[in-house]
Amino acid sequence: MNTITIPSVPLLDGGSIPLVGTGTLFAKGNELADRLAECIYDGYRLIDTAAQYANEVAVGEGIRRSSVPRDEIFVTTKVAGSDQGRGLTRHGLEDSLRRLNTDYVDLLLIHWPNPSRGLAVETWQEMLELHAEGLVKHVGVSNFLPHQLEELYQATGVWPVVDQIQLSPALARTEVRAFLAERGIVAEGWRPLGQAEHALDQIIVHTIAERHGVEPSQVVLRWAVQQGAVVIPASQHRQRWLSNADLFSFELTDQEMIDLATIDLGEAKAWDANTHEEW
Ligand SMILES: NC(=O)c1ccc[n+]([C@@H]2O[C@H](COP(=O)([O-])OP(=O)(O)OC[C@H]3O[C@@H](n4cnc5c(N)ncnc54)[C@H](OP(=O)(O)O)[C@@H]3O)[C@@H](O)[C@H]2O)c1
């Protein structure tokens, strides 16, 4: 039990979140429940799901099968686009809690801002109420750009503790992360291996990996956690999920961080939350 130990980073509200977790997009059913139970057994504590993934029942079952106490696990789920708005957000969370078979989630995120409907602020206001009631330990967002975060803050005076964004050395999101860092908001990277952007194929990534005697995937993930960003890579293979969390026995040099900056494709290649919407 606990092959790996994963450090945590502090959150604005006084809590903390593990630096590495496991994603669950596209995974479902028994296979997911068994994989999560194994991941938790191996030391993973942060699990990322969403109402939209239609797998919360399997996530709850994986936690149950792990036999690790609920209060040692950090469960993130997300408000689906169709659950944004007054009354709907509460209802959406109640449905998630029932499916997850739990009394609370550790982190609730607005999945996408979906600006065409203009419901993010009232969704955020309702999330703050759910937080006050203890149904949600921490409140955050996903895919929010700085001006969209500002809107939430202007309306409530409360910043999200986390912004889960598309993030890898190939999509370094420099300006968004600078905004988050200035306000103490933790960046959490989705698709952190940058597969679609070919981050793992880059010669510089392989060169650095060989130098440290690690996998290219570990270099790419280390780049994020070394800057205090949480990562949630997903793998169905134990060797990979073990190596994806084994990021704390080596350190990238300043020069290596500078070299990795050369593979950034730039903000224009990231999914644009001004126009991309999800339900
Ligand atoms: N907030 C959002 O809008 C949003 C959007 C997308 C995703 N997410 C979350 O972020 C999580 C991670 O994103 P993702 O699943 O899209 O991408 P990812 O975790 O970066 O990549 C997953 C892919 O990489 C492979 N892989 C995993 N470890 C590897 C390794 N060490 N070496 C080589 N290949 C490896 C996996 O294959 P194998 O399984 O075969 O190893 C899988 O095909 C999701 O599961 C989800 O929870 C959030």
Short mmCIF file of C-alpha atoms and ligand atoms in Angstrom, two decimals:
data_model
loop_
_atom_site.label_atom_id
_atom_site.label_comp_id
_atom_site.label_asym_id
_atom_site.label_seq_id
_atom_site.Cartn_x
_atom_site.Cartn_y
_atom_site.Cartn_z
CA MET A 1 0.00 0.00 0.00
CA ASN A 2 1.10 3.60 -0.74
CA THR A 3 3.94 2.90 -3.16
CA ILE A 4 4.04 6.62 -3.90
CA THR A 5 3.80 9.71 -1.74
CA ILE A 6 2.41 12.80 -3.42
CA PRO A 7 2.95 16.25 -1.85
CA SER A 8 0.19 18.86 -1.68
CA VAL A 9 0.04 22.59 -2.44
CA PRO A 10 -1.87 25.15 -0.36
CA LEU A 11 -5.19 26.60 -1.49
CA LEU A 12 -6.35 30.21 -0.95
CA ASP A 13 -9.02 29.08 1.52
CA GLY A 14 -6.52 27.46 3.89
CA GLY A 15 -6.89 23.91 2.52
CA SER A 16 -4.56 22.00 0.25
CA ILE A 17 -4.68 19.79 -2.86
CA PRO A 18 -2.36 16.95 -3.94
CA LEU A 19 -0.01 17.96 -6.78
CA VAL A 20 -0.79 14.82 -8.78
CA GLY A 21 -4.14 13.16 -9.27
CA THR A 22 -5.75 10.86 -11.78
CA GLY A 23 -8.19 11.87 -14.50
CA THR A 24 -11.20 9.79 -15.52
CA LEU A 25 -12.36 11.22 -18.87
CA PHE A 26 -13.75 8.48 -21.20
CA ALA A 27 -13.37 5.80 -18.49
CA LYS A 28 -16.42 4.04 -17.14
CA GLY A 29 -17.91 1.16 -15.18
CA ASN A 30 -16.15 -1.70 -13.46
CA GLU A 31 -12.91 -1.09 -15.28
CA LEU A 32 -12.72 2.45 -13.93
CA ALA A 33 -13.77 1.41 -10.41
CA ASP A 34 -11.04 -1.26 -10.32
CA ARG A 35 -8.41 1.08 -11.74
CA LEU A 36 -9.23 3.81 -9.22
CA ALA A 37 -9.13 1.36 -6.33
CA GLU A 38 -5.65 0.29 -7.49
CA CYS A 39 -4.48 3.89 -7.99
CA ILE A 40 -5.67 4.80 -4.49
CA TYR A 41 -3.96 1.69 -3.11
CA ASP A 42 -0.76 2.88 -4.81
CA GLY A 43 -0.99 6.31 -3.18
CA TYR A 44 -3.14 8.48 -5.44
CA ARG A 45 -5.55 10.62 -3.42
CA LEU A 46 -6.87 13.18 -5.95
CA ILE A 47 -9.52 11.96 -8.40
CA ASP A 48 -10.92 14.17 -11.13
CA THR A 49 -14.38 13.50 -12.52
CA ALA A 50 -17.31 15.54 -13.86
CA ALA A 51 -21.07 15.17 -14.17
CA GLN A 52 -20.46 15.38 -17.91
CA TYR A 53 -18.21 12.28 -17.89
CA ALA A 54 -21.16 10.07 -16.86
CA ASN A 55 -18.87 8.01 -14.63
CA GLU A 56 -19.45 9.36 -11.11
CA VAL A 57 -21.06 6.08 -9.97
CA ALA A 58 -17.88 4.20 -10.95
CA VAL A 59 -15.73 6.82 -9.19
CA GLY A 60 -17.73 6.37 -5.98
CA GLU A 61 -17.45 2.61 -6.34
CA GLY A 62 -13.67 2.83 -6.89
CA ILE A 63 -13.31 4.80 -3.67
CA ARG A 64 -15.42 2.24 -1.82
CA ARG A 65 -13.40 -0.66 -3.24
CA SER A 66 -10.13 1.00 -2.18
CA SER A 67 -11.14 0.77 1.51
CA VAL A 68 -9.29 4.04 2.11
CA PRO A 69 -11.39 6.34 4.35
CA ARG A 70 -13.40 8.91 2.42
CA ASP A 71 -11.78 11.81 4.27
CA GLU A 72 -8.35 10.80 2.92
CA ILE A 73 -9.52 11.10 -0.69
CA PHE A 74 -9.83 14.40 -2.59
CA VAL A 75 -12.71 14.16 -5.07
CA THR A 76 -13.22 16.82 -7.71
CA THR A 77 -16.35 17.02 -9.80
CA LYS A 78 -17.69 19.71 -12.10
CA VAL A 79 -20.94 21.57 -12.75
CA ALA A 80 -22.11 20.61 -16.24
CA GLY A 81 -23.14 23.37 -18.64
CA SER A 82 -26.79 22.29 -18.38
CA ASP A 83 -26.62 22.64 -14.57
CA GLN A 84 -25.48 26.25 -14.59
CA GLY A 85 -27.84 28.82 -13.05
CA ARG A 86 -29.90 29.43 -9.90
CA GLY A 87 -31.36 26.25 -8.42
CA LEU A 88 -29.88 24.07 -11.14
CA THR A 89 -26.38 24.14 -9.67
CA ARG A 90 -27.63 22.86 -6.30
CA HIS A 91 -29.69 20.23 -8.02
CA GLY A 92 -26.70 19.18 -10.17
CA LEU A 93 -24.48 18.83 -7.12
CA GLU A 94 -27.12 16.78 -5.26
CA ASP A 95 -27.23 14.43 -8.25
CA SER A 96 -23.42 14.17 -8.28
CA LEU A 97 -23.34 13.42 -4.54
CA ARG A 98 -25.93 10.69 -4.97
CA ARG A 99 -24.00 9.12 -7.86
CA LEU A 100 -20.67 9.41 -6.04
CA ASN A 101 -22.31 7.96 -2.91
CA THR A 102 -20.82 10.66 -0.70
CA ASP A 103 -22.02 13.54 1.51
CA TYR A 104 -19.64 16.13 0.07
CA VAL A 105 -17.13 16.74 -2.69
CA ASP A 106 -13.72 18.16 -1.97
CA LEU A 107 -13.66 20.46 -4.98
CA LEU A 108 -16.50 21.62 -7.21
CA LEU A 109 -15.57 23.37 -10.47
CA ILE A 110 -17.63 25.17 -13.09
CA HIS A 111 -16.70 22.96 -16.05
CA TRP A 112 -16.63 25.66 -18.75
CA PRO A 113 -17.66 29.32 -18.48
CA ASN A 114 -20.08 29.06 -21.45
CA PRO A 115 -20.28 32.84 -21.93
CA SER A 116 -23.15 32.78 -24.43
CA ARG A 117 -25.58 31.97 -21.60
CA GLY A 118 -24.11 34.38 -19.03
CA LEU A 119 -24.85 32.10 -16.07
CA ALA A 120 -21.37 31.75 -14.59
CA VAL A 121 -21.83 34.42 -11.90
CA GLU A 122 -25.08 33.04 -10.52
CA THR A 123 -23.63 29.53 -10.68
CA TRP A 124 -20.64 30.79 -8.69
CA GLN A 125 -22.93 32.48 -6.14
CA GLU A 126 -24.81 29.24 -5.62
CA MET A 127 -21.54 27.31 -5.28
CA LEU A 128 -20.50 29.67 -2.48
CA GLU A 129 -23.74 28.79 -0.68
CA LEU A 130 -23.08 25.08 -1.15
CA HIS A 131 -19.59 25.65 0.24
CA ALA A 132 -21.02 27.46 3.29
CA GLU A 133 -23.34 24.50 3.88
CA GLY A 134 -20.41 22.06 3.84
CA LEU A 135 -21.55 20.13 0.76
CA VAL A 136 -18.42 21.32 -1.02
CA LYS A 137 -15.07 21.78 0.74
CA HIS A 138 -13.46 24.00 -1.90
CA VAL A 139 -14.83 25.91 -4.87
CA GLY A 140 -13.09 26.56 -8.15
CA VAL A 141 -13.51 26.76 -11.89
CA SER A 142 -12.22 25.16 -15.05
CA ASN A 143 -11.24 26.73 -18.35
CA PHE A 144 -11.78 30.30 -17.10
CA LEU A 145 -9.77 33.10 -18.68
CA PRO A 146 -8.64 36.10 -16.58
CA HIS A 147 -11.56 38.35 -17.56
CA GLN A 148 -14.01 35.55 -16.73
CA LEU A 149 -12.39 35.07 -13.30
CA GLU A 150 -12.60 38.83 -12.73
CA GLU A 151 -16.37 38.69 -13.30
CA LEU A 152 -16.79 36.14 -10.50
CA TYR A 153 -14.62 38.19 -8.16
CA GLN A 154 -16.37 41.48 -8.96
CA ALA A 155 -19.74 39.91 -8.13
CA THR A 156 -18.76 38.10 -4.92
CA GLY A 157 -15.33 39.22 -3.68
CA VAL A 158 -14.24 35.56 -3.74
CA TRP A 159 -11.65 34.08 -6.10
CA PRO A 160 -11.87 30.42 -7.08
CA VAL A 161 -9.15 28.39 -5.34
CA VAL A 162 -8.36 26.43 -8.52
CA ASP A 163 -8.60 27.04 -12.26
CA GLN A 164 -8.31 23.73 -14.12
CA ILE A 165 -6.93 24.59 -17.56
CA GLN A 166 -5.45 22.87 -20.58
CA LEU A 167 -1.76 22.90 -19.65
CA SER A 168 1.50 21.29 -20.70
CA PRO A 169 4.88 22.64 -21.84
CA ALA A 170 3.37 22.66 -25.34
CA LEU A 171 0.50 24.86 -24.12
CA ALA A 172 2.23 26.77 -21.35
CA ARG A 173 -0.60 29.32 -20.84
CA THR A 174 1.92 31.85 -19.57
CA GLU A 175 -0.40 34.84 -19.28
CA VAL A 176 -3.27 32.92 -17.69
CA ARG A 177 -0.90 31.34 -15.16
CA ALA A 178 0.67 34.70 -14.31
CA PHE A 179 -2.83 36.03 -13.53
CA LEU A 180 -3.57 32.98 -11.36
CA ALA A 181 -0.24 33.16 -9.56
CA GLU A 182 -0.70 36.84 -8.68
CA ARG A 183 -3.96 35.98 -6.93
CA GLY A 184 -2.85 32.72 -5.31
CA ILE A 185 -5.18 30.63 -7.49
CA VAL A 186 -3.77 27.14 -8.12
CA ALA A 187 -3.47 26.14 -11.78
CA GLU A 188 -4.49 22.52 -12.42
CA GLY A 189 -3.49 21.07 -15.76
CA TRP A 190 -5.86 18.96 -17.83
CA ARG A 191 -4.36 16.94 -20.71
CA PRO A 192 -1.04 17.55 -18.93
CA LEU A 193 0.91 15.14 -21.17
CA GLY A 194 0.21 17.37 -24.15
CA GLN A 195 -0.37 14.34 -26.40
CA ALA A 196 -2.35 16.25 -29.04
CA GLU A 197 0.41 18.87 -29.19
CA HIS A 198 3.11 16.16 -29.47
CA ALA A 199 4.85 17.26 -26.28
CA LEU A 200 6.15 13.73 -25.66
CA ASP A 201 7.75 13.58 -29.13
CA GLN A 202 9.91 16.67 -28.75
CA ILE A 203 13.67 16.12 -28.97
CA ILE A 204 14.33 18.55 -26.11
CA VAL A 205 11.96 16.56 -23.89
CA HIS A 206 13.81 13.32 -24.72
CA THR A 207 17.20 14.94 -24.18
CA ILE A 208 16.20 16.19 -20.72
CA ALA A 209 14.61 12.83 -19.86
CA GLU A 210 17.81 10.96 -20.75
CA ARG A 211 19.87 13.39 -18.68
CA HIS A 212 17.76 12.67 -15.59
CA GLY A 213 17.20 8.98 -16.34
CA VAL A 214 13.40 9.42 -16.44
CA GLU A 215 10.61 9.07 -19.02
CA PRO A 216 9.67 11.96 -21.35
CA SER A 217 6.23 11.91 -19.69
CA GLN A 218 7.85 12.56 -16.32
CA VAL A 219 9.72 15.59 -17.71
CA VAL A 220 6.50 17.03 -19.09
CA LEU A 221 4.62 16.50 -15.81
CA ARG A 222 7.55 17.68 -13.68
CA TRP A 223 7.57 20.95 -15.66
CA ALA A 224 4.08 21.65 -14.26
CA VAL A 225 4.44 20.49 -10.66
CA GLN A 226 7.79 22.26 -10.31
CA GLN A 227 5.84 25.48 -10.89
CA GLY A 228 3.18 24.56 -8.33
CA ALA A 229 0.59 23.41 -10.88
CA VAL A 230 -1.47 20.31 -10.13
CA VAL A 231 -1.59 17.61 -12.84
CA ILE A 232 -4.23 14.92 -13.42
CA PRO A 233 -2.84 12.53 -16.04
CA ALA A 234 -4.89 9.42 -16.77
CA SER A 235 -3.56 5.99 -17.66
CA GLN A 236 -5.08 2.53 -17.71
CA HIS A 237 -1.65 1.02 -17.13
CA ARG A 238 -0.15 0.65 -13.67
CA GLN A 239 3.46 1.22 -14.77
CA ARG A 240 2.40 4.50 -16.33
CA TRP A 241 0.28 5.76 -13.43
CA LEU A 242 3.14 4.95 -11.06
CA SER A 243 5.68 6.83 -13.19
CA ASN A 244 3.22 9.74 -13.72
CA ALA A 245 3.25 10.33 -9.97
CA ASP A 246 6.98 9.72 -9.53
CA LEU A 247 7.97 13.35 -10.08
CA PHE A 248 9.59 14.35 -6.83
CA SER A 249 13.02 12.70 -6.91
CA PHE A 250 14.46 14.90 -9.65
CA GLU A 251 14.43 18.61 -10.46
CA LEU A 252 14.61 20.43 -13.78
CA THR A 253 17.29 23.10 -13.93
CA ASP A 254 16.51 26.73 -14.77
CA GLN A 255 18.11 26.16 -18.18
CA GLU A 256 15.93 23.09 -18.79
CA MET A 257 12.82 25.12 -17.93
CA ILE A 258 13.97 27.77 -20.43
CA ASP A 259 14.60 25.08 -23.05
CA LEU A 260 11.12 23.60 -22.47
CA ALA A 261 9.59 27.03 -23.07
CA THR A 262 10.66 26.69 -26.71
CA ILE A 263 8.01 24.01 -27.37
CA ASP A 264 5.10 26.25 -26.29
CA LEU A 265 2.71 26.57 -29.24
CA GLY A 266 1.11 29.65 -27.70
CA GLU A 267 -2.29 30.67 -26.33
CA ALA A 268 -3.92 30.65 -29.77
CA LYS A 269 -3.59 26.83 -29.91
CA ALA A 270 -5.43 26.29 -26.61
CA TRP A 271 -9.19 25.72 -26.60
CA ASP A 272 -10.68 29.21 -26.39
CA ALA A 273 -13.15 29.62 -23.51
CA ASN A 274 -14.54 32.74 -25.18
CA THR A 275 -16.06 30.57 -27.89
CA HIS A 276 -15.76 26.88 -26.90
CA GLU A 277 -18.70 25.77 -24.74
CA GLU A 278 -19.64 22.39 -23.22
CA TRP A 279 -22.79 20.91 -21.77
N1 LIG B 1 -11.73 20.49 -17.35
C1 LIG B 1 -11.76 20.07 -18.60
O1 LIG B 1 -12.35 20.71 -19.48
C2 LIG B 1 -11.03 18.82 -18.95
C3 LIG B 1 -10.82 18.48 -20.30
C4 LIG B 1 -10.14 17.30 -20.59
C5 LIG B 1 -9.68 16.49 -19.56
N2 LIG B 1 -9.93 16.82 -18.25
C6 LIG B 1 -9.45 15.98 -17.14
O2 LIG B 1 -8.05 15.85 -17.26
C7 LIG B 1 -7.70 14.47 -17.25
C8 LIG B 1 -6.43 14.25 -18.06
O3 LIG B 1 -6.63 14.64 -19.38
P1 LIG B 1 -6.68 13.58 -20.57
O4 LIG B 1 -7.16 12.26 -20.03
O5 LIG B 1 -7.45 14.21 -21.66
O6 LIG B 1 -5.18 13.55 -21.05
P2 LIG B 1 -3.80 12.96 -20.43
O7 LIG B 1 -4.04 12.42 -19.08
O8 LIG B 1 -2.78 14.04 -20.61
O9 LIG B 1 -3.46 11.83 -21.47
C9 LIG B 1 -4.09 10.58 -21.43
C10 LIG B 1 -3.49 9.73 -22.54
O10 LIG B 1 -2.09 9.61 -22.33
C11 LIG B 1 -1.71 8.23 -22.22
N3 LIG B 1 -0.70 8.16 -21.16
C12 LIG B 1 -0.88 8.25 -19.82
N4 LIG B 1 0.29 8.17 -19.17
C13 LIG B 1 1.25 8.04 -20.13
C14 LIG B 1 2.65 7.93 -20.08
N5 LIG B 1 3.31 7.93 -18.92
N6 LIG B 1 3.33 7.81 -21.25
C15 LIG B 1 2.66 7.82 -22.43
N7 LIG B 1 1.32 7.93 -22.53
C16 LIG B 1 0.62 8.04 -21.39
C17 LIG B 1 -2.97 7.48 -21.90
O11 LIG B 1 -2.96 6.19 -22.47
P3 LIG B 1 -2.99 4.83 -21.58
O12 LIG B 1 -4.25 4.85 -20.77
O13 LIG B 1 -2.95 3.77 -22.62
O14 LIG B 1 -1.75 4.86 -20.72
C18 LIG B 1 -4.04 8.34 -22.59
O15 LIG B 1 -4.14 7.98 -23.96
C19 LIG B 1 -8.95 13.79 -17.82
O16 LIG B 1 -8.98 12.40 -17.57
C20 LIG B 1 -10.04 14.56 -17.14
O17 LIG B 1 -10.24 14.09 -15.81
C21 LIG B 1 -10.57 17.98 -17.94
#
